[in-house]
XYZ file of N, CA and C in Angstrom:
588
model
N 19.051 -5.081 0.915
C 18.461 -6.394 1.497
C 17.442 -6.900 0.585
N 17.600 -8.104 0.085
C 16.613 -8.705 -0.899
C 15.291 -9.017 -0.094
N 14.248 -8.782 -0.709
C 12.928 -9.069 -0.118
C 12.510 -10.574 -0.454
N 11.991 -11.265 0.514
C 11.512 -12.607 0.309
C 9.996 -12.494 0.182
N 9.543 -12.685 -1.068
C 8.111 -12.596 -1.425
C 7.383 -13.933 -1.122
N 6.106 -13.916 -0.939
C 5.273 -12.776 -0.841
C 5.394 -12.057 0.483
N 5.210 -10.696 0.407
C 5.142 -9.843 1.607
C 3.724 -9.884 2.240
N 3.662 -10.023 3.455
C 2.333 -10.073 4.169
C 2.109 -8.803 4.907
N 0.952 -8.142 4.629
C 0.696 -6.827 5.259
C -0.595 -7.033 6.106
N -0.551 -6.711 7.390
C -1.740 -6.845 8.211
C -1.877 -5.592 9.094
N -3.110 -5.146 9.187
C -3.462 -3.974 9.926
C -3.694 -4.370 11.406
N -3.311 -3.472 12.292
C -3.528 -3.693 13.785
C -4.982 -3.397 13.894
N -5.709 -4.241 14.491
C -7.170 -4.069 14.665
C -7.574 -3.022 15.582
N -7.085 -3.021 16.811
C -7.500 -2.008 17.830
C -6.391 -0.975 17.985
N -6.543 0.047 17.107
C -5.628 1.191 17.108
C -6.375 2.375 16.664
N -6.037 3.535 17.270
C -6.633 4.795 16.918
C -6.200 5.263 15.587
N -4.919 5.267 15.399
C -4.358 5.630 14.034
C -4.057 4.337 13.227
N -4.204 4.324 11.978
C -3.934 3.184 11.122
C -2.443 2.706 11.369
N -2.272 1.392 11.654
C -0.963 0.852 11.826
C -0.909 -0.459 11.046
N 0.180 -0.671 10.351
C 0.253 -1.775 9.392
C 1.682 -2.434 9.565
N 1.727 -3.715 9.737
C 2.968 -4.445 9.809
C 3.198 -5.134 8.447
N 4.390 -5.045 7.940
C 4.774 -5.730 6.697
C 5.896 -6.727 7.027
N 5.578 -8.008 6.660
C 6.538 -9.084 7.042
C 6.899 -9.793 5.740
N 8.040 -10.382 5.647
C 8.393 -11.151 4.462
C 7.811 -12.644 4.579
N 8.188 -13.476 3.576
C 7.615 -14.792 3.506
C 8.012 -15.654 4.715
N 9.165 -15.307 5.339
C 9.592 -16.018 6.571
C 8.985 -15.479 7.810
N 8.194 -14.441 7.850
C 7.612 -13.867 8.952
C 8.390 -12.746 9.636
N 9.558 -12.378 9.048
C 10.399 -11.318 9.582
C 9.757 -9.979 9.251
N 9.757 -9.105 10.344
C 9.171 -7.764 10.217
C 10.114 -6.929 9.355
N 9.632 -6.394 8.215
C 10.389 -5.526 7.337
C 10.278 -4.146 7.728
N 9.005 -3.756 8.076
C 8.741 -2.327 8.555
C 7.328 -2.302 9.157
N 7.141 -1.319 9.982
C 5.898 -1.102 10.692
C 5.411 0.309 10.386
N 4.281 0.457 9.710
C 3.862 1.819 9.253
C 2.780 2.349 10.301
N 2.935 3.613 10.608
C 1.976 4.277 11.446
C 1.542 5.551 10.784
N 0.270 5.696 10.520
C -0.278 6.865 9.916
C -0.598 7.867 10.967
N -0.098 9.093 10.864
C -0.303 10.076 11.848
C -1.701 10.641 11.824
N -2.357 10.892 12.960
C -3.657 11.435 13.068
C -3.682 13.009 13.048
N -4.750 13.516 12.657
C -4.961 14.944 12.743
C -3.891 15.791 12.069
N -3.385 15.257 10.985
C -2.341 16.056 10.226
C -3.006 16.645 8.976
N -2.860 17.914 8.756
C -3.274 18.512 7.580
C -2.628 17.941 6.326
N -1.368 17.722 6.436
C -0.598 17.092 5.406
C -0.273 15.633 5.702
N -0.652 14.693 4.881
C -0.405 13.306 5.085
C 0.998 13.043 5.386
N 1.312 12.243 6.488
C 2.678 11.928 6.801
C 2.687 10.520 7.506
N 3.486 9.620 6.954
C 3.588 8.280 7.403
C 4.994 7.913 7.703
N 5.246 7.337 8.887
C 6.685 6.932 9.194
C 6.686 5.394 9.223
N 7.686 4.862 8.588
C 7.820 3.413 8.585
C 8.979 3.031 9.462
N 8.734 2.225 10.463
C 9.700 1.918 11.528
C 10.246 0.463 11.358
N 11.436 0.216 11.895
C 12.010 -1.180 11.915
C 11.438 -2.044 12.924
N 10.754 -1.491 13.866
C 10.202 -2.251 14.903
C 8.764 -1.912 15.303
N 8.017 -2.725 15.934
C 6.665 -2.381 16.342
C 6.594 -1.413 17.503
N 7.640 -1.239 18.230
C 7.683 -0.232 19.283
C 7.856 1.139 18.746
N 8.112 1.257 17.562
C 8.278 2.498 16.775
C 9.403 3.332 17.315
N 10.533 2.727 17.477
C 11.699 3.428 17.985
C 12.770 3.710 16.902
N 12.792 2.961 15.829
C 13.812 3.136 14.804
C 13.121 3.472 13.468
N 13.027 4.808 13.102
C 12.473 5.128 11.817
C 13.369 4.653 10.615
N 12.705 4.035 9.617
C 13.454 3.687 8.438
C 13.148 4.447 7.226
N 11.914 4.759 6.950
C 11.413 5.440 5.821
C 10.377 6.510 6.228
N 10.220 7.445 5.356
C 9.248 8.543 5.546
C 8.447 8.724 4.283
N 7.100 8.949 4.387
C 6.281 9.161 3.218
C 5.478 10.429 3.561
N 5.618 11.519 2.738
C 5.000 12.769 2.976
C 4.269 13.247 1.720
N 3.087 13.807 1.966
C 2.240 14.360 0.868
C 2.939 15.738 0.517
N 2.703 16.175 -0.722
C 3.233 17.376 -1.142
C 2.271 18.565 -1.022
N 1.044 18.246 -0.611
C 0.072 19.354 -0.318
C -0.854 18.911 0.750
N -1.693 19.915 1.221
C -2.496 19.756 2.348
C -3.797 18.917 1.997
N -4.402 19.182 0.872
C -5.582 18.526 0.498
C -5.227 17.363 -0.450
N -5.871 16.213 -0.283
C -5.584 15.051 -1.067
C -6.110 15.076 -2.512
N -6.192 16.146 -3.106
C -6.620 16.235 -4.476
C -5.321 16.196 -5.332
N -5.177 15.043 -6.024
C -3.945 14.818 -6.802
C -2.693 14.993 -6.065
N -2.721 14.654 -4.801
C -1.471 14.683 -4.038
C -0.463 13.752 -4.519
N 0.833 14.129 -4.322
C 1.964 13.314 -4.654
C 2.651 12.939 -3.344
N 3.017 11.659 -3.168
C 3.656 11.238 -1.917
C 5.115 10.888 -2.120
N 5.947 11.643 -1.443
C 7.380 11.464 -1.563
C 7.891 10.447 -0.634
N 8.554 9.403 -1.086
C 9.007 8.284 -0.270
C 10.517 8.410 -0.181
N 11.044 8.529 1.101
C 12.474 8.748 1.296
C 12.962 7.780 2.298
N 14.309 7.488 2.372
C 14.958 6.736 3.437
C 15.211 7.596 4.523
N 15.930 7.040 5.547
C 16.318 7.744 6.732
C 17.239 8.978 6.489
N 18.041 8.876 5.433
C 18.908 9.987 5.090
C 18.263 11.074 4.158
N 17.022 10.772 3.866
C 16.290 11.742 2.974
C 16.494 11.521 1.532
N 17.098 10.418 1.105
C 17.261 10.095 -0.286
C 15.927 9.649 -0.872
N 15.639 10.206 -2.033
C 14.351 9.870 -2.668
C 14.401 8.406 -3.208
N 13.365 7.664 -2.862
C 13.251 6.309 -3.343
C 12.225 6.135 -4.423
N 11.039 6.963 -4.161
C 9.928 6.911 -5.168
C 8.981 8.001 -4.899
N 8.157 8.248 -5.904
C 6.983 9.156 -5.768
C 5.745 8.291 -6.129
N 4.661 8.442 -5.391
C 3.410 7.783 -5.566
C 2.337 8.947 -5.851
N 1.601 8.921 -6.972
C 0.565 9.933 -7.088
C -0.607 9.266 -7.782
N -1.751 9.745 -7.433
C -2.987 9.391 -8.018
C -3.160 9.862 -9.487
N -3.598 9.038 -10.367
C -3.775 9.519 -11.751
C -5.210 10.015 -11.854
N -5.352 11.290 -12.105
C -6.621 11.929 -12.201
C -7.331 12.025 -10.923
N -8.614 12.394 -10.984
C -9.388 12.580 -9.735
C -9.773 11.289 -9.101
N -9.931 11.424 -7.800
C -10.409 10.178 -7.026
C -11.678 9.666 -7.653
N -11.753 8.417 -7.931
C -12.862 7.869 -8.592
C -13.603 6.826 -7.753
N -14.894 6.799 -7.906
C -15.691 5.796 -7.175
C -15.511 4.468 -7.834
N -15.070 4.476 -9.145
C -15.122 3.259 -9.919
C -13.661 2.499 -9.828
N -12.633 3.155 -10.175
C -11.324 2.500 -10.307
C -10.237 3.406 -9.841
N -9.388 2.840 -8.961
C -8.232 3.666 -8.545
C -7.128 3.415 -9.471
N -6.430 4.554 -9.854
C -5.214 4.535 -10.712
C -4.189 5.437 -10.091
N -3.005 4.856 -10.119
C -1.859 5.528 -9.464
C -0.654 5.443 -10.395
N 0.314 6.296 -10.167
C 1.666 6.101 -10.856
C 2.721 6.065 -9.828
N 3.763 5.279 -10.047
C 4.854 5.274 -9.211
C 6.066 5.630 -9.977
N 6.781 6.711 -9.634
C 7.992 7.199 -10.219
C 9.187 6.739 -9.421
N 10.011 5.846 -9.969
C 11.150 5.337 -9.370
C 12.435 5.711 -10.062
N 13.413 6.396 -9.464
C 14.715 6.716 -10.116
C 15.354 5.448 -10.664
N 15.713 5.528 -11.950
C 16.365 4.433 -12.621
C 15.403 3.445 -13.180
N 14.118 3.466 -12.880
C 13.184 2.530 -13.473
C 12.105 3.222 -14.272
N 11.815 4.492 -13.980
C 10.798 5.245 -14.662
C 9.399 5.148 -14.017
N 8.437 5.430 -14.775
C 7.113 5.544 -14.311
C 6.350 4.249 -14.453
N 5.744 3.744 -13.325
C 4.970 2.475 -13.416
C 3.488 2.847 -13.176
N 2.574 1.995 -13.773
C 1.149 2.260 -13.656
C 0.620 1.312 -12.633
N -0.330 1.792 -11.733
C -0.920 0.932 -10.731
C -2.475 1.076 -10.978
N -3.153 -0.047 -11.150
C -4.637 0.044 -11.210
C -5.284 -1.209 -10.650
N -6.529 -1.098 -10.404
C -7.287 -2.224 -9.814
C -7.501 -3.228 -10.913
N -7.251 -4.515 -10.620
C -7.493 -5.631 -11.596
C -8.972 -5.690 -11.951
N -9.868 -5.650 -10.991
C -11.303 -5.722 -11.214
C -12.002 -4.749 -10.284
N -12.376 -3.562 -10.738
C -13.015 -2.625 -9.861
C -14.314 -3.041 -9.222
N -15.067 -4.028 -9.878
C -16.257 -4.549 -9.384
C -16.104 -5.221 -7.988
N -14.919 -5.809 -7.813
C -14.580 -6.527 -6.546
C -14.510 -5.495 -5.427
N -13.791 -4.398 -5.631
C -13.636 -3.405 -4.597
C -14.941 -2.692 -4.234
N -15.795 -2.482 -5.267
C -17.115 -1.934 -5.022
C -17.965 -2.835 -4.171
N -17.985 -4.077 -4.488
C -18.751 -5.091 -3.777
C -18.192 -5.222 -2.335
N -16.825 -5.189 -2.215
C -16.195 -5.314 -0.875
C -16.566 -4.132 -0.012
N -16.533 -2.950 -0.583
C -16.962 -1.752 0.174
C -18.444 -1.767 0.552
N -19.304 -2.276 -0.213
C -20.695 -2.350 0.107
C -20.930 -3.395 1.209
N -20.404 -4.576 0.992
C -20.638 -5.657 1.957
C -20.033 -5.325 3.337
N -18.857 -4.740 3.375
C -18.153 -4.429 4.659
C -18.971 -3.643 5.605
N -19.869 -2.810 4.996
C -20.700 -1.926 5.832
C -21.851 -2.561 6.403
N -22.173 -3.801 6.018
C -23.419 -4.468 6.560
C -22.985 -5.254 7.758
N -23.682 -5.016 8.927
C -23.366 -5.720 10.173
C -23.387 -7.255 9.903
N -22.567 -7.929 10.497
C -22.319 -9.393 10.521
C -21.947 -9.888 9.189
N -22.535 -9.560 8.056
C -22.154 -9.981 6.712
C -20.730 -9.357 6.420
N -20.576 -8.170 6.877
C -19.324 -7.433 6.630
C -18.115 -8.205 7.278
N -18.319 -8.914 8.345
C -17.210 -9.638 9.025
C -16.714 -10.758 8.135
N -17.551 -11.218 7.326
C -17.172 -12.455 6.419
C -16.699 -11.992 4.983
N -16.878 -10.688 4.748
C -16.515 -10.255 3.353
C -15.117 -10.563 3.003
N -14.178 -10.541 3.977
C -12.808 -10.857 3.729
C -12.518 -12.240 3.304
N -13.535 -13.192 3.375
C -13.332 -14.574 2.867
C -13.623 -14.682 1.380
N -14.427 -13.858 0.824
C -14.843 -14.081 -0.570
C -14.658 -12.840 -1.454
N -14.273 -11.765 -0.997
C -13.969 -10.555 -1.834
C -12.567 -10.135 -1.691
N -11.781 -10.129 -2.731
C -10.329 -9.859 -2.724
C -9.876 -8.847 -3.709
N -10.021 -7.604 -3.359
C -9.546 -6.558 -4.338
C -8.022 -6.710 -4.663
N -7.644 -6.411 -5.845
C -6.227 -6.596 -6.282
C -5.793 -5.349 -7.074
N -4.558 -4.851 -6.756
C -3.946 -3.750 -7.445
C -2.714 -4.346 -8.265
N -2.605 -4.045 -9.513
C -1.520 -4.558 -10.300
C -0.539 -3.405 -10.724
N 0.723 -3.629 -10.665
C 1.735 -2.679 -10.996
C 2.321 -3.184 -12.308
N 2.339 -2.292 -13.300
C 2.770 -2.600 -14.709
C 3.712 -1.525 -15.152
N 4.702 -1.962 -15.952
C 5.620 -1.033 -16.595
C 4.941 -0.462 -17.834
N 5.769 0.414 -18.492
C 5.163 1.114 -19.755
C 4.773 0.148 -20.844
N 5.471 -1.023 -20.811
C 5.152 -2.057 -21.871
C 4.042 -2.980 -21.457
N 3.422 -2.677 -20.283
C 2.293 -3.444 -19.859
C 2.523 -4.756 -19.108
N 3.847 -5.056 -18.883
C 4.270 -6.266 -18.247
C 3.902 -6.066 -16.684
N 3.255 -7.177 -16.048
C 2.900 -7.266 -14.731
C 4.184 -7.374 -13.883
N 4.465 -6.389 -13.024
C 5.686 -6.535 -12.166
C 5.366 -7.046 -10.814
N 4.367 -6.504 -10.216
C 4.018 -6.688 -8.814
C 2.476 -6.624 -8.603
N 1.919 -7.295 -7.671
C 0.505 -7.173 -7.377
C 0.292 -7.080 -5.879
N -0.729 -6.387 -5.470
C -1.102 -6.269 -4.046
C -2.581 -6.761 -4.042
N -2.768 -7.845 -3.186
C -4.099 -8.382 -3.153
C -4.555 -8.651 -1.677
N -5.891 -8.478 -1.538
C -6.457 -8.675 -0.190
C -6.622 -10.222 0.032
N -6.179 -10.618 1.189
C -6.164 -12.101 1.499
C -7.377 -12.465 2.342
N -7.787 -13.693 2.322
C -8.955 -14.151 3.065
C -8.599 -13.965 4.603
N -9.554 -13.278 5.298
C -9.241 -13.020 6.722
C -10.610 -12.747 7.378
N -10.688 -13.062 8.659
C -11.902 -12.794 9.510
C -11.611 -11.654 10.392
N -12.491 -10.736 10.443
C -12.411 -9.424 11.265
C -11.085 -8.646 11.122
N -10.404 -8.791 10.124
C -9.185 -7.998 9.909
C -8.822 -7.885 8.475
N -7.917 -6.979 8.165
C -7.502 -6.791 6.816
C -6.071 -7.270 6.623
N -5.896 -8.315 5.776
C -4.624 -8.826 5.429
C -4.405 -8.704 3.939
N -3.239 -8.333 3.554
C -2.916 -8.166 2.142
C -1.601 -8.924 1.821
N -1.406 -9.208 0.561
C -0.136 -9.777 0.120
C 0.457 -9.018 -1.041
N 1.758 -8.831 -0.982
C 2.380 -8.142 -2.116
C 3.254 -9.289 -2.743
N 2.910 -9.552 -4.017
C 3.556 -10.618 -4.810
C 4.385 -10.034 -5.947
N 5.643 -10.456 -6.082
C 6.458 -9.999 -7.163
C 6.368 -10.958 -8.298
N 6.061 -10.424 -9.523
C 5.953 -11.304 -10.706
C 7.141 -11.157 -11.602
N 7.822 -10.016 -11.628
C 8.970 -9.789 -12.487
C 10.016 -8.977 -11.716
N 11.079 -9.518 -11.220
C 12.003 -8.840 -10.350
C 12.651 -7.643 -11.142
N 12.896 -6.488 -10.405
C 13.416 -5.345 -10.990
C 14.754 -4.898 -10.341
N 15.218 -5.603 -9.391
C 16.457 -5.193 -8.633
C 16.006 -4.832 -7.203
N 16.932 -5.029 -6.340
C 16.598 -4.756 -4.861
C 15.987 -3.429 -4.572
N 16.672 -2.405 -4.951
C 16.260 -1.000 -4.705
C 14.926 -0.690 -5.296
N 14.627 -1.167 -6.486
C 13.399 -0.871 -7.237
C 12.279 -1.736 -6.608
N 12.586 -3.003 -6.222
C 11.547 -3.802 -5.612
C 11.142 -3.254 -4.260
N 12.149 -2.749 -3.524
C 11.736 -2.103 -2.247
C 11.000 -0.897 -2.455
N 11.314 -0.035 -3.451
C 10.569 1.210 -3.787
C 9.074 0.833 -4.148
N 8.911 -0.206 -4.871
C 7.559 -0.605 -5.312
C 6.790 -1.043 -4.055
N 7.343 -1.742 -3.175
C 6.696 -2.233 -1.918
C 6.340 -1.092 -1.066
N 7.193 -0.087 -0.894
C 6.935 1.125 -0.062
C 5.781 1.911 -0.651
N 5.803 2.065 -2.020
C 4.725 2.791 -2.630
C 3.351 2.035 -2.488
N 3.400 0.716 -2.646
C 2.150 -0.043 -2.426
C 1.623 -0.025 -0.976
N 2.602 0.166 -0.026
C 2.235 0.312 1.397
C 1.430 1.620 1.630
N 1.854 2.605 1.007
C 1.114 3.955 1.034
C -0.236 3.802 0.302
N -0.226 3.272 -0.877
C -1.417 2.997 -1.559
C -2.422 2.202 -0.731
N -1.934 1.253 -0.032
C -2.879 0.434 0.778
C -3.432 1.250 1.989
N -2.658 2.136 2.571
C -3.118 3.020 3.591
C -4.161 3.982 3.028
N -3.980 4.488 1.821
C -4.960 5.344 1.187
C -6.250 4.711 0.783
N -6.083 3.554 0.194
C -7.247 2.820 -0.340
C -8.030 2.003 0.608
N -7.422 1.699 1.757
C -8.136 0.828 2.733
C -9.455 1.502 3.255
N -9.433 2.894 3.264
C -10.623 3.607 3.757
C -11.744 3.462 2.722
N -11.360 3.155 1.472
C -12.396 3.028 0.422
C -12.918 1.596 0.167
N -12.465 0.707 0.980
C -12.952 -0.707 0.823
C -11.890 -1.678 0.349
């Protein structure tokens, strides 16, 4: 299924566990992510519907502690679509990840401007002012191939009292590879949202 870009990602505001809806440019729900609570090992199920009755994809960590964990992304049949892993130790300055996709190789993911994420994290914690941070601070994560070409980007969108993000494709890679990149960026978004 070809993806119609840009993809819109929006978090459910009033939810105990993190829940994220990903829609295409026409507003069609592509998948609904729900992060499981109180799990020692990170596990996220992506559903075809908001009622969470039809699982489509599964993302599971390879270890209990989030120190250099690798996240295996599979479809319903258990076929490997991609691996997402943090590059190096968790950093207060800049987040760096790698996405391994069968048939495409290893892609690099990094923040376009780490100062924006730092400022966003600081301002979000200030009462009242934090409500408006979504209007003027927009962290962005860029996905690049080994040659340094920009393939896809994930960017925080202007929003009031909620977190909305857009996934924009800059250089098409093929249906399966574009989907694998979008799924990996969904997990990255769930991991990095806690950091600002």
